[in-house]
JSON list of C-alpha atoms in Angstrom, two decimals:
[
{"chain": "A", "resi": 21, "resn": "UNK", "atom": "CA", "xyz": [0.00, 0.00, 0.00]},
{"chain": "A", "resi": 22, "resn": "UNK", "atom": "CA", "xyz": [3.04, 2.26, 0.29]},
{"chain": "A", "resi": 23, "resn": "UNK", "atom": "CA", "xyz": [3.24, 2.71, -3.51]},
{"chain": "A", "resi": 24, "resn": "UNK", "atom": "CA", "xyz": [-0.46, 3.50, -3.88]},
{"chain": "A", "resi": 25, "resn": "UNK", "atom": "CA", "xyz": [-1.48, 7.06, -4.69]},
{"chain": "A", "resi": 26, "resn": "UNK", "atom": "CA", "xyz": [-3.44, 8.78, -1.94]},
{"chain": "A", "resi": 27, "resn": "UNK", "atom": "CA", "xyz": [-7.18, 8.15, -1.96]},
{"chain": "A", "resi": 28, "resn": "UNK", "atom": "CA", "xyz": [-9.30, 11.17, -2.82]},
{"chain": "A", "resi": 29, "resn": "UNK", "atom": "CA", "xyz": [-11.22, 12.02, 0.39]},
{"chain": "A", "resi": 30, "resn": "UNK", "atom": "CA", "xyz": [-14.39, 12.77, -1.61]},
{"chain": "A", "resi": 31, "resn": "UNK", "atom": "CA", "xyz": [-14.27, 9.32, -3.21]},
{"chain": "A", "resi": 32, "resn": "UNK", "atom": "CA", "xyz": [-13.63, 7.73, 0.18]},
{"chain": "A", "resi": 33, "resn": "UNK", "atom": "CA", "xyz": [-16.62, 9.56, 1.66]},
{"chain": "A", "resi": 34, "resn": "UNK", "atom": "CA", "xyz": [-18.83, 8.46, -1.23]},
{"chain": "A", "resi": 35, "resn": "UNK", "atom": "CA", "xyz": [-17.60, 4.89, -0.74]},
{"chain": "A", "resi": 36, "resn": "UNK", "atom": "CA", "xyz": [-18.50, 5.05, 2.96]},
{"chain": "A", "resi": 37, "resn": "UNK", "atom": "CA", "xyz": [-21.98, 6.39, 2.10]},
{"chain": "A", "resi": 38, "resn": "UNK", "atom": "CA", "xyz": [-22.54, 3.57, -0.41]},
{"chain": "A", "resi": 39, "resn": "UNK", "atom": "CA", "xyz": [-21.49, 0.92, 2.11]},
{"chain": "A", "resi": 40, "resn": "UNK", "atom": "CA", "xyz": [-23.75, 2.49, 4.76]},
{"chain": "A", "resi": 41, "resn": "UNK", "atom": "CA", "xyz": [-26.69, 2.51, 2.33]},
{"chain": "A", "resi": 42, "resn": "UNK", "atom": "CA", "xyz": [-26.22, -1.21, 1.65]},
{"chain": "A", "resi": 43, "resn": "UNK", "atom": "CA", "xyz": [-26.31, -1.84, 5.39]},
{"chain": "A", "resi": 44, "resn": "UNK", "atom": "CA", "xyz": [-29.46, 0.27, 5.80]},
{"chain": "A", "resi": 45, "resn": "UNK", "atom": "CA", "xyz": [-31.19, -1.51, 2.93]},
{"chain": "A", "resi": 46, "resn": "UNK", "atom": "CA", "xyz": [-30.33, -4.85, 4.54]},
{"chain": "A", "resi": 47, "resn": "UNK", "atom": "CA", "xyz": [-31.84, -3.60, 7.80]},
{"chain": "A", "resi": 48, "resn": "UNK", "atom": "CA", "xyz": [-35.00, -2.49, 6.02]},
{"chain": "A", "resi": 49, "resn": "UNK", "atom": "CA", "xyz": [-35.20, -5.86, 4.30]},
{"chain": "A", "resi": 50, "resn": "UNK", "atom": "CA", "xyz": [-34.92, -7.64, 7.65]},
{"chain": "A", "resi": 51, "resn": "UNK", "atom": "CA", "xyz": [-37.68, -5.43, 9.08]},
{"chain": "A", "resi": 52, "resn": "UNK", "atom": "CA", "xyz": [-39.90, -6.17, 6.07]},
{"chain": "A", "resi": 53, "resn": "UNK", "atom": "CA", "xyz": [-39.25, -9.90, 6.47]},
{"chain": "A", "resi": 54, "resn": "UNK", "atom": "CA", "xyz": [-40.19, -9.76, 10.12]},
{"chain": "A", "resi": 55, "resn": "UNK", "atom": "CA", "xyz": [-43.36, -7.81, 9.36]},
{"chain": "A", "resi": 56, "resn": "UNK", "atom": "CA", "xyz": [-44.55, -10.07, 6.55]},
{"chain": "A", "resi": 57, "resn": "UNK", "atom": "CA", "xyz": [-43.62, -13.25, 8.43]},
{"chain": "A", "resi": 58, "resn": "UNK", "atom": "CA", "xyz": [-45.65, -12.09, 11.43]},
{"chain": "A", "resi": 59, "resn": "UNK", "atom": "CA", "xyz": [-48.65, -11.12, 9.30]},
{"chain": "A", "resi": 60, "resn": "UNK", "atom": "CA", "xyz": [-48.55, -14.36, 7.29]},
{"chain": "A", "resi": 61, "resn": "UNK", "atom": "CA", "xyz": [-48.10, -16.53, 10.37]},
{"chain": "A", "resi": 62, "resn": "UNK", "atom": "CA", "xyz": [-51.10, -14.89, 12.02]},
{"chain": "A", "resi": 63, "resn": "UNK", "atom": "CA", "xyz": [-53.14, -15.16, 8.84]},
{"chain": "A", "resi": 64, "resn": "UNK", "atom": "CA", "xyz": [-52.20, -18.82, 8.41]},
{"chain": "A", "resi": 65, "resn": "UNK", "atom": "CA", "xyz": [-53.26, -19.51, 11.99]},
{"chain": "A", "resi": 66, "resn": "UNK", "atom": "CA", "xyz": [-56.55, -17.72, 11.33]},
{"chain": "A", "resi": 67, "resn": "UNK", "atom": "CA", "xyz": [-57.05, -19.76, 8.15]},
{"chain": "A", "resi": 68, "resn": "UNK", "atom": "CA", "xyz": [-56.35, -22.93, 10.12]},
{"chain": "A", "resi": 69, "resn": "UNK", "atom": "CA", "xyz": [-59.01, -21.97, 12.66]},
{"chain": "A", "resi": 70, "resn": "UNK", "atom": "CA", "xyz": [-61.50, -21.17, 9.90]},
{"chain": "A", "resi": 71, "resn": "UNK", "atom": "CA", "xyz": [-60.78, -24.47, 8.15]},
{"chain": "A", "resi": 72, "resn": "UNK", "atom": "CA", "xyz": [-61.11, -26.40, 11.41]},
{"chain": "A", "resi": 73, "resn": "UNK", "atom": "CA", "xyz": [-64.42, -24.69, 12.13]},
{"chain": "A", "resi": 74, "resn": "UNK", "atom": "CA", "xyz": [-65.60, -25.47, 8.60]},
{"chain": "A", "resi": 75, "resn": "UNK", "atom": "CA", "xyz": [-64.69, -29.14, 9.01]},
{"chain": "A", "resi": 76, "resn": "UNK", "atom": "CA", "xyz": [-65.92, -29.39, 12.62]},
{"chain": "A", "resi": 77, "resn": "UNK", "atom": "CA", "xyz": [-68.58, -31.99, 13.21]},
{"chain": "A", "resi": 78, "resn": "UNK", "atom": "CA", "xyz": [-69.90, -30.20, 16.29]},
{"chain": "A", "resi": 79, "resn": "UNK", "atom": "CA", "xyz": [-73.13, -28.31, 15.79]},
{"chain": "A", "resi": 80, "resn": "UNK", "atom": "CA", "xyz": [-72.16, -25.88, 18.59]},
{"chain": "A", "resi": 81, "resn": "UNK", "atom": "CA", "xyz": [-69.57, -24.11, 16.43]},
{"chain": "A", "resi": 82, "resn": "UNK", "atom": "CA", "xyz": [-70.66, -21.65, 13.78]},
{"chain": "A", "resi": 83, "resn": "UNK", "atom": "CA", "xyz": [-69.42, -22.84, 10.42]},
{"chain": "A", "resi": 84, "resn": "UNK", "atom": "CA", "xyz": [-67.90, -20.15, 8.21]},
{"chain": "A", "resi": 85, "resn": "UNK", "atom": "CA", "xyz": [-68.80, -20.30, 4.57]},
{"chain": "A", "resi": 86, "resn": "UNK", "atom": "CA", "xyz": [-66.29, -20.90, 1.82]},
{"chain": "A", "resi": 87, "resn": "UNK", "atom": "CA", "xyz": [-66.31, -17.22, 0.89]},
{"chain": "A", "resi": 88, "resn": "UNK", "atom": "CA", "xyz": [-64.53, -16.31, 4.15]},
{"chain": "A", "resi": 89, "resn": "UNK", "atom": "CA", "xyz": [-61.88, -18.95, 3.55]},
{"chain": "A", "resi": 90, "resn": "UNK", "atom": "CA", "xyz": [-61.48, -17.96, -0.08]},
{"chain": "A", "resi": 91, "resn": "UNK", "atom": "CA", "xyz": [-61.18, -14.25, 0.78]},
{"chain": "A", "resi": 92, "resn": "UNK", "atom": "CA", "xyz": [-58.63, -14.99, 3.49]},
{"chain": "A", "resi": 93, "resn": "UNK", "atom": "CA", "xyz": [-56.62, -17.18, 1.11]},
{"chain": "A", "resi": 94, "resn": "UNK", "atom": "CA", "xyz": [-56.77, -14.41, -1.49]},
{"chain": "A", "resi": 95, "resn": "UNK", "atom": "CA", "xyz": [-55.50, -11.81, 0.96]},
{"chain": "A", "resi": 96, "resn": "UNK", "atom": "CA", "xyz": [-52.72, -14.17, 2.04]},
{"chain": "A", "resi": 97, "resn": "UNK", "atom": "CA", "xyz": [-51.70, -14.86, -1.55]},
{"chain": "A", "resi": 98, "resn": "UNK", "atom": "CA", "xyz": [-51.58, -11.13, -2.31]},
{"chain": "A", "resi": 99, "resn": "UNK", "atom": "CA", "xyz": [-49.52, -10.46, 0.84]},
{"chain": "A", "resi": 100, "resn": "UNK", "atom": "CA", "xyz": [-47.11, -13.26, -0.03]},
{"chain": "A", "resi": 101, "resn": "UNK", "atom": "CA", "xyz": [-46.70, -12.04, -3.59]},
{"chain": "A", "resi": 102, "resn": "UNK", "atom": "CA", "xyz": [-46.14, -8.47, -2.35]},
{"chain": "A", "resi": 103, "resn": "UNK", "atom": "CA", "xyz": [-43.51, -9.75, 0.09]},
{"chain": "A", "resi": 104, "resn": "UNK", "atom": "CA", "xyz": [-41.72, -11.66, -2.65]},
{"chain": "A", "resi": 105, "resn": "UNK", "atom": "CA", "xyz": [-41.74, -8.65, -5.00]},
{"chain": "A", "resi": 106, "resn": "UNK", "atom": "CA", "xyz": [-40.43, -6.38, -2.24]},
{"chain": "A", "resi": 107, "resn": "UNK", "atom": "CA", "xyz": [-37.57, -8.79, -1.54]},
{"chain": "A", "resi": 108, "resn": "UNK", "atom": "CA", "xyz": [-36.76, -8.90, -5.25]},
{"chain": "A", "resi": 109, "resn": "UNK", "atom": "CA", "xyz": [-36.68, -5.10, -5.28]},
{"chain": "A", "resi": 110, "resn": "UNK", "atom": "CA", "xyz": [-34.31, -5.00, -2.30]},
{"chain": "A", "resi": 111, "resn": "UNK", "atom": "CA", "xyz": [-32.10, -7.62, -3.97]},
{"chain": "A", "resi": 112, "resn": "UNK", "atom": "CA", "xyz": [-31.92, -5.62, -7.21]},
{"chain": "A", "resi": 113, "resn": "UNK", "atom": "CA", "xyz": [-31.18, -2.41, -5.34]},
{"chain": "A", "resi": 114, "resn": "UNK", "atom": "CA", "xyz": [-28.38, -4.01, -3.32]},
{"chain": "A", "resi": 115, "resn": "UNK", "atom": "CA", "xyz": [-26.96, -5.69, -6.43]},
{"chain": "A", "resi": 116, "resn": "UNK", "atom": "CA", "xyz": [-26.68, -2.28, -8.11]},
{"chain": "A", "resi": 117, "resn": "UNK", "atom": "CA", "xyz": [-25.12, -0.74, -5.00]},
{"chain": "A", "resi": 118, "resn": "UNK", "atom": "CA", "xyz": [-22.55, -3.56, -4.78]},
{"chain": "A", "resi": 119, "resn": "UNK", "atom": "CA", "xyz": [-21.63, -2.94, -8.43]},
{"chain": "A", "resi": 120, "resn": "UNK", "atom": "CA", "xyz": [-21.01, 0.72, -7.61]},
{"chain": "A", "resi": 121, "resn": "UNK", "atom": "CA", "xyz": [-18.98, -0.21, -4.52]},
{"chain": "A", "resi": 122, "resn": "UNK", "atom": "CA", "xyz": [-16.80, -2.67, -6.45]},
{"chain": "A", "resi": 123, "resn": "UNK", "atom": "CA", "xyz": [-16.30, -0.08, -9.22]},
{"chain": "A", "resi": 124, "resn": "UNK", "atom": "CA", "xyz": [-15.10, 2.45, -6.66]},
{"chain": "A", "resi": 125, "resn": "UNK", "atom": "CA", "xyz": [-12.77, -0.19, -5.19]},
{"chain": "A", "resi": 126, "resn": "UNK", "atom": "CA", "xyz": [-11.33, -1.11, -8.59]},
{"chain": "A", "resi": 127, "resn": "UNK", "atom": "CA", "xyz": [-10.80, 2.45, -9.77]},
{"chain": "A", "resi": 128, "resn": "UNK", "atom": "CA", "xyz": [-9.95, 4.40, -6.63]},
{"chain": "A", "resi": 129, "resn": "UNK", "atom": "CA", "xyz": [-9.02, 2.25, -3.64]},
{"chain": "A", "resi": 130, "resn": "UNK", "atom": "CA", "xyz": [-5.91, 0.20, -2.93]},
{"chain": "A", "resi": 131, "resn": "UNK", "atom": "CA", "xyz": [-7.96, -2.64, -1.37]},
{"chain": "A", "resi": 132, "resn": "UNK", "atom": "CA", "xyz": [-10.99, -4.41, -2.88]},
{"chain": "A", "resi": 133, "resn": "UNK", "atom": "CA", "xyz": [-12.82, -5.70, 0.19]},
{"chain": "A", "resi": 134, "resn": "UNK", "atom": "CA", "xyz": [-16.24, -6.53, -1.27]},
{"chain": "A", "resi": 135, "resn": "UNK", "atom": "CA", "xyz": [-14.86, -8.05, -4.44]},
{"chain": "A", "resi": 136, "resn": "UNK", "atom": "CA", "xyz": [-12.53, -10.32, -2.43]},
{"chain": "A", "resi": 137, "resn": "UNK", "atom": "CA", "xyz": [-15.37, -11.42, -0.14]},
{"chain": "A", "resi": 138, "resn": "UNK", "atom": "CA", "xyz": [-17.35, -12.70, -3.13]},
{"chain": "A", "resi": 139, "resn": "UNK", "atom": "CA", "xyz": [-14.28, -14.43, -4.53]},
{"chain": "A", "resi": 140, "resn": "UNK", "atom": "CA", "xyz": [-13.84, -16.29, -1.24]},
{"chain": "A", "resi": 141, "resn": "UNK", "atom": "CA", "xyz": [-17.53, -17.14, -0.93]},
{"chain": "A", "resi": 142, "resn": "UNK", "atom": "CA", "xyz": [-17.72, -18.64, -4.41]},
{"chain": "A", "resi": 143, "resn": "UNK", "atom": "CA", "xyz": [-14.19, -20.02, -4.73]},
{"chain": "A", "resi": 144, "resn": "UNK", "atom": "CA", "xyz": [-14.19, -23.75, -3.93]},
{"chain": "A", "resi": 145, "resn": "UNK", "atom": "CA", "xyz": [-15.63, -25.48, -7.00]},
{"chain": "A", "resi": 146, "resn": "UNK", "atom": "CA", "xyz": [-14.40, -28.93, -5.86]},
{"chain": "A", "resi": 147, "resn": "UNK", "atom": "CA", "xyz": [-17.14, -29.22, -3.24]},
{"chain": "A", "resi": 148, "resn": "UNK", "atom": "CA", "xyz": [-20.54, -30.79, -4.00]},
{"chain": "A", "resi": 149, "resn": "UNK", "atom": "CA", "xyz": [-23.15, -28.33, -5.29]},
{"chain": "A", "resi": 150, "resn": "UNK", "atom": "CA", "xyz": [-24.92, -28.03, -1.92]},
{"chain": "A", "resi": 151, "resn": "UNK", "atom": "CA", "xyz": [-21.70, -26.98, -0.22]},
{"chain": "A", "resi": 152, "resn": "UNK", "atom": "CA", "xyz": [-19.85, -25.22, -3.02]},
{"chain": "A", "resi": 153, "resn": "UNK", "atom": "CA", "xyz": [-22.13, -22.27, -3.57]},
{"chain": "A", "resi": 154, "resn": "UNK", "atom": "CA", "xyz": [-22.71, -19.65, -0.96]},
{"chain": "A", "resi": 155, "resn": "UNK", "atom": "CA", "xyz": [-26.43, -19.68, -0.12]},
{"chain": "A", "resi": 156, "resn": "UNK", "atom": "CA", "xyz": [-27.24, -16.03, -0.47]},
{"chain": "A", "resi": 157, "resn": "UNK", "atom": "CA", "xyz": [-29.73, -14.79, 2.09]},
{"chain": "A", "resi": 158, "resn": "UNK", "atom": "CA", "xyz": [-31.75, -13.17, -0.68]},
{"chain": "A", "resi": 159, "resn": "UNK", "atom": "CA", "xyz": [-32.34, -16.55, -2.32]},
{"chain": "A", "resi": 160, "resn": "UNK", "atom": "CA", "xyz": [-33.13, -18.35, 0.91]},
{"chain": "A", "resi": 161, "resn": "UNK", "atom": "CA", "xyz": [-35.52, -15.69, 2.19]},
{"chain": "A", "resi": 162, "resn": "UNK", "atom": "CA", "xyz": [-37.45, -15.49, -1.10]},
{"chain": "A", "resi": 163, "resn": "UNK", "atom": "CA", "xyz": [-38.49, -19.14, -0.72]},
{"chain": "A", "resi": 164, "resn": "UNK", "atom": "CA", "xyz": [-40.61, -18.42, 2.39]},
{"chain": "A", "resi": 165, "resn": "UNK", "atom": "CA", "xyz": [-43.10, -16.04, 0.70]},
{"chain": "A", "resi": 166, "resn": "UNK", "atom": "CA", "xyz": [-43.45, -18.52, -2.15]},
{"chain": "A", "resi": 167, "resn": "UNK", "atom": "CA", "xyz": [-44.26, -21.29, 0.33]},
{"chain": "A", "resi": 168, "resn": "UNK", "atom": "CA", "xyz": [-46.94, -19.16, 1.97]},
{"chain": "A", "resi": 169, "resn": "UNK", "atom": "CA", "xyz": [-48.25, -18.27, -1.50]},
{"chain": "A", "resi": 170, "resn": "UNK", "atom": "CA", "xyz": [-48.49, -21.99, -2.39]},
{"chain": "A", "resi": 171, "resn": "UNK", "atom": "CA", "xyz": [-50.33, -22.76, 0.85]},
{"chain": "A", "resi": 172, "resn": "UNK", "atom": "CA", "xyz": [-52.86, -20.00, 0.18]},
{"chain": "A", "resi": 173, "resn": "UNK", "atom": "CA", "xyz": [-53.35, -21.20, -3.40]},
{"chain": "A", "resi": 174, "resn": "UNK", "atom": "CA", "xyz": [-53.94, -24.76, -2.22]},
{"chain": "A", "resi": 175, "resn": "UNK", "atom": "CA", "xyz": [-56.43, -23.53, 0.34]},
{"chain": "A", "resi": 176, "resn": "UNK", "atom": "CA", "xyz": [-58.25, -21.48, -2.29]},
{"chain": "A", "resi": 177, "resn": "UNK", "atom": "CA", "xyz": [-58.31, -24.48, -4.64]},
{"chain": "A", "resi": 178, "resn": "UNK", "atom": "CA", "xyz": [-59.66, -26.66, -1.80]},
{"chain": "A", "resi": 179, "resn": "UNK", "atom": "CA", "xyz": [-62.45, -24.20, -1.13]},
{"chain": "A", "resi": 180, "resn": "UNK", "atom": "CA", "xyz": [-63.35, -23.90, -4.80]},
{"chain": "A", "resi": 181, "resn": "UNK", "atom": "CA", "xyz": [-63.40, -27.69, -5.24]},
{"chain": "A", "resi": 182, "resn": "UNK", "atom": "CA", "xyz": [-65.64, -28.32, -2.24]}
]
């Protein structure tokens, strides 16, 4: 690093802002995940109660009609799809920010921290596929809304078929 030209303080400040924005977006994404997971878990529990009441053999329990179940499944499906789209948006935004960060590193900084991290995460090709690739949080977390979406679709199909 002794032979490197001095880093322009304006570029360094912009780099710090970009890194901070990535961190903030990740925090917002985690908050959104928590919110949607809570809402969907509560809605799924409500749907379970409605379905149990619909299937109950006891005459003491009021039996909800299929419209209530179908409407609830529809709301759940819309929430799940919204969640998935929001996560995709956060992923795209962070991907663009990481491209900017790595550009700044390549052109203006003596050390390429983010670029090296990705090289290390994706480096060992000799491992089996389930160990070789870094399981990005964005990929893993996008599966959960799709699972909720599938559950709501199956419930809606069940209601329509009965």
